[in-house]
Amino acid sequence: MATKRIGILTAGGDAPGLNAAIRGFGKAAIQEHGWKLIGFRDGMRGLAENRFMELDGASLSGILTTGGTMLGTSRDKVHRMVVDGETRDMIPTIVENCEKNKLDALVCLGGGGTAKNARRLMEAGLNVLHLPKTIDNDIVETETSFGFATALEIATEAVDRLHSTAHSHHRIILTEIMGHRAGWLALGAGIAGGADVILLPEIPYSVEAIADKIERRRSYGSTFSVVAVAEGALNVADREEINHAEALVKDASSPEAKAAAKRGVKRLEASHRANTFTLAEQLEAATGLEARVSILGYVQRGGTPNAADRLLGTRLGVAGAHAIADGEFGVMVGDRGHGTELVPLKRVAGKVKYVPRDHEWIRAARAVGTALGD
């Protein structure tokens, strides 16, 4: 039997644990199954341009503890890639490159956008496997994704550190935390860091409700407050406007009208994206306390992965190798606690895992007196 040749790439934003997953898959593929492995550079763009490196035991050694991705990454869409200034469908070229390299399977490590790209390549006839990566933890059908645990630790430490400054200067300090359209990271870090207020995309807030919480704290003798703000948090009025725009998408009578309505939703989301500085000014005016803003930004995605992400990346990578050995394609390897589950990409691509309003973390936050802005 001919030796299998497997391609692997990382796409979307970088995240702690990517190298652990590359290593987990690669070592299982090489040592356990005897396959040949090539890594495409810079995500889907490298796949389209056929830029790759041979991966062996030596190249996979020493990467478990390093952040980022040894292969590089990009956010390109396979069906709408900008090449020489023009937007082109690169799926036929990618299929041709996979055939040229005699690949038996392609492993894609990434988040929601990568899942959609993987599904498109699957529908074009490629044997594709997806491993879930994102600090946002917003991929459906998996309990968690590698990158989340490390980002949660970083964000929690930031909230911890901001307490001392807020307390010393009798201020409101707002810290903006990543998460895109889902509030998992802000919620987890807010609870673990003891934030007084947590604002999530899933729960529209009012300035009055936040100010009321701060005033109640002041009446109890607390002259400071820490507010954890998810980057996708929205006030009530903005959420209602976006809900109306999303209803227009559902009611669209033609593909053209639906596309136009979707563009309208994206414009509103961009314009209403949490402006933490504006919120700080509003809270200053409402409470008379000084307010300051700290935006964590990309520091949440960088650095050494923690033990949980190294373990998860390794587990999912090894499970991915076993899935290919069993002839399972067109699937994502989902985390199920101490086990894994193969989930069809059709159930993953294009979907977002939001924080349910009745989630245990929400109930826990309310039970310890944390306000959620509603």
mmCIF file of N, CA, C and O in Angstrom, residues 75 88 152 168 186 235 268 275 328 360:
data_model
loop_
_atom_site.group_PDB
_atom_site.id
_atom_site.type_symbol
_atom_site.label_atom_id
_atom_site.label_comp_id
_atom_site.label_asym_id
_atom_site.label_seq_id
_atom_site.Cartn_x
_atom_site.Cartn_y
_atom_site.Cartn_z
ATOM 1 N N ARG A 75 -6.119 35.123 6.577
ATOM 2 C CA ARG A 75 -7.583 35.062 6.699
ATOM 3 C C ARG A 75 -8.280 34.961 5.341
ATOM 4 O O ARG A 75 -9.441 35.328 5.200
ATOM 5 N N ARG A 88 -10.671 36.412 -6.891
ATOM 6 C CA ARG A 88 -10.800 35.197 -7.718
ATOM 7 C C ARG A 88 -11.249 34.013 -6.873
ATOM 8 O O ARG A 88 -10.954 33.933 -5.679
ATOM 9 N N LEU A 152 -8.049 33.025 28.320
ATOM 10 C CA LEU A 152 -8.832 33.239 29.530
ATOM 11 C C LEU A 152 -7.917 33.569 30.714
ATOM 12 O O LEU A 152 -8.228 34.462 31.520
ATOM 13 N N SER A 168 -7.016 52.076 44.187
ATOM 14 C CA SER A 168 -6.116 53.133 44.662
ATOM 15 C C SER A 168 -6.583 54.517 44.250
ATOM 16 O O SER A 168 -6.428 55.498 44.995
ATOM 17 N N ALA A 186 -14.982 37.204 27.840
ATOM 18 C CA ALA A 186 -15.259 38.270 28.799
ATOM 19 C C ALA A 186 -15.997 37.732 30.018
ATOM 20 O O ALA A 186 -15.720 38.136 31.158
ATOM 21 N N ASN A 235 -25.486 48.167 23.413
ATOM 22 C CA ASN A 235 -26.550 48.680 24.271
ATOM 23 C C ASN A 235 -27.903 48.276 23.682
ATOM 24 O O ASN A 235 -27.991 47.768 22.561
ATOM 25 N N LEU A 268 -23.914 47.841 10.293
ATOM 26 C CA LEU A 268 -24.417 48.218 11.613
ATOM 27 C C LEU A 268 -23.556 47.613 12.722
ATOM 28 O O LEU A 268 -23.253 48.274 13.717
ATOM 29 N N ASN A 275 -17.919 50.689 21.811
ATOM 30 C CA ASN A 275 -16.986 51.797 21.944
ATOM 31 C C ASN A 275 -16.785 52.027 23.430
ATOM 32 O O ASN A 275 -17.552 52.743 24.076
ATOM 33 N N GLU A 328 -12.309 8.778 7.849
ATOM 34 C CA GLU A 328 -13.332 9.768 8.192
ATOM 35 C C GLU A 328 -12.916 11.142 7.671
ATOM 36 O O GLU A 328 -11.901 11.694 8.088
ATOM 37 N N GLU A 360 -24.832 28.182 32.975
ATOM 38 C CA GLU A 360 -24.369 28.091 34.359
ATOM 39 C C GLU A 360 -23.460 29.257 34.739
ATOM 40 O O GLU A 360 -23.522 29.774 35.857
#
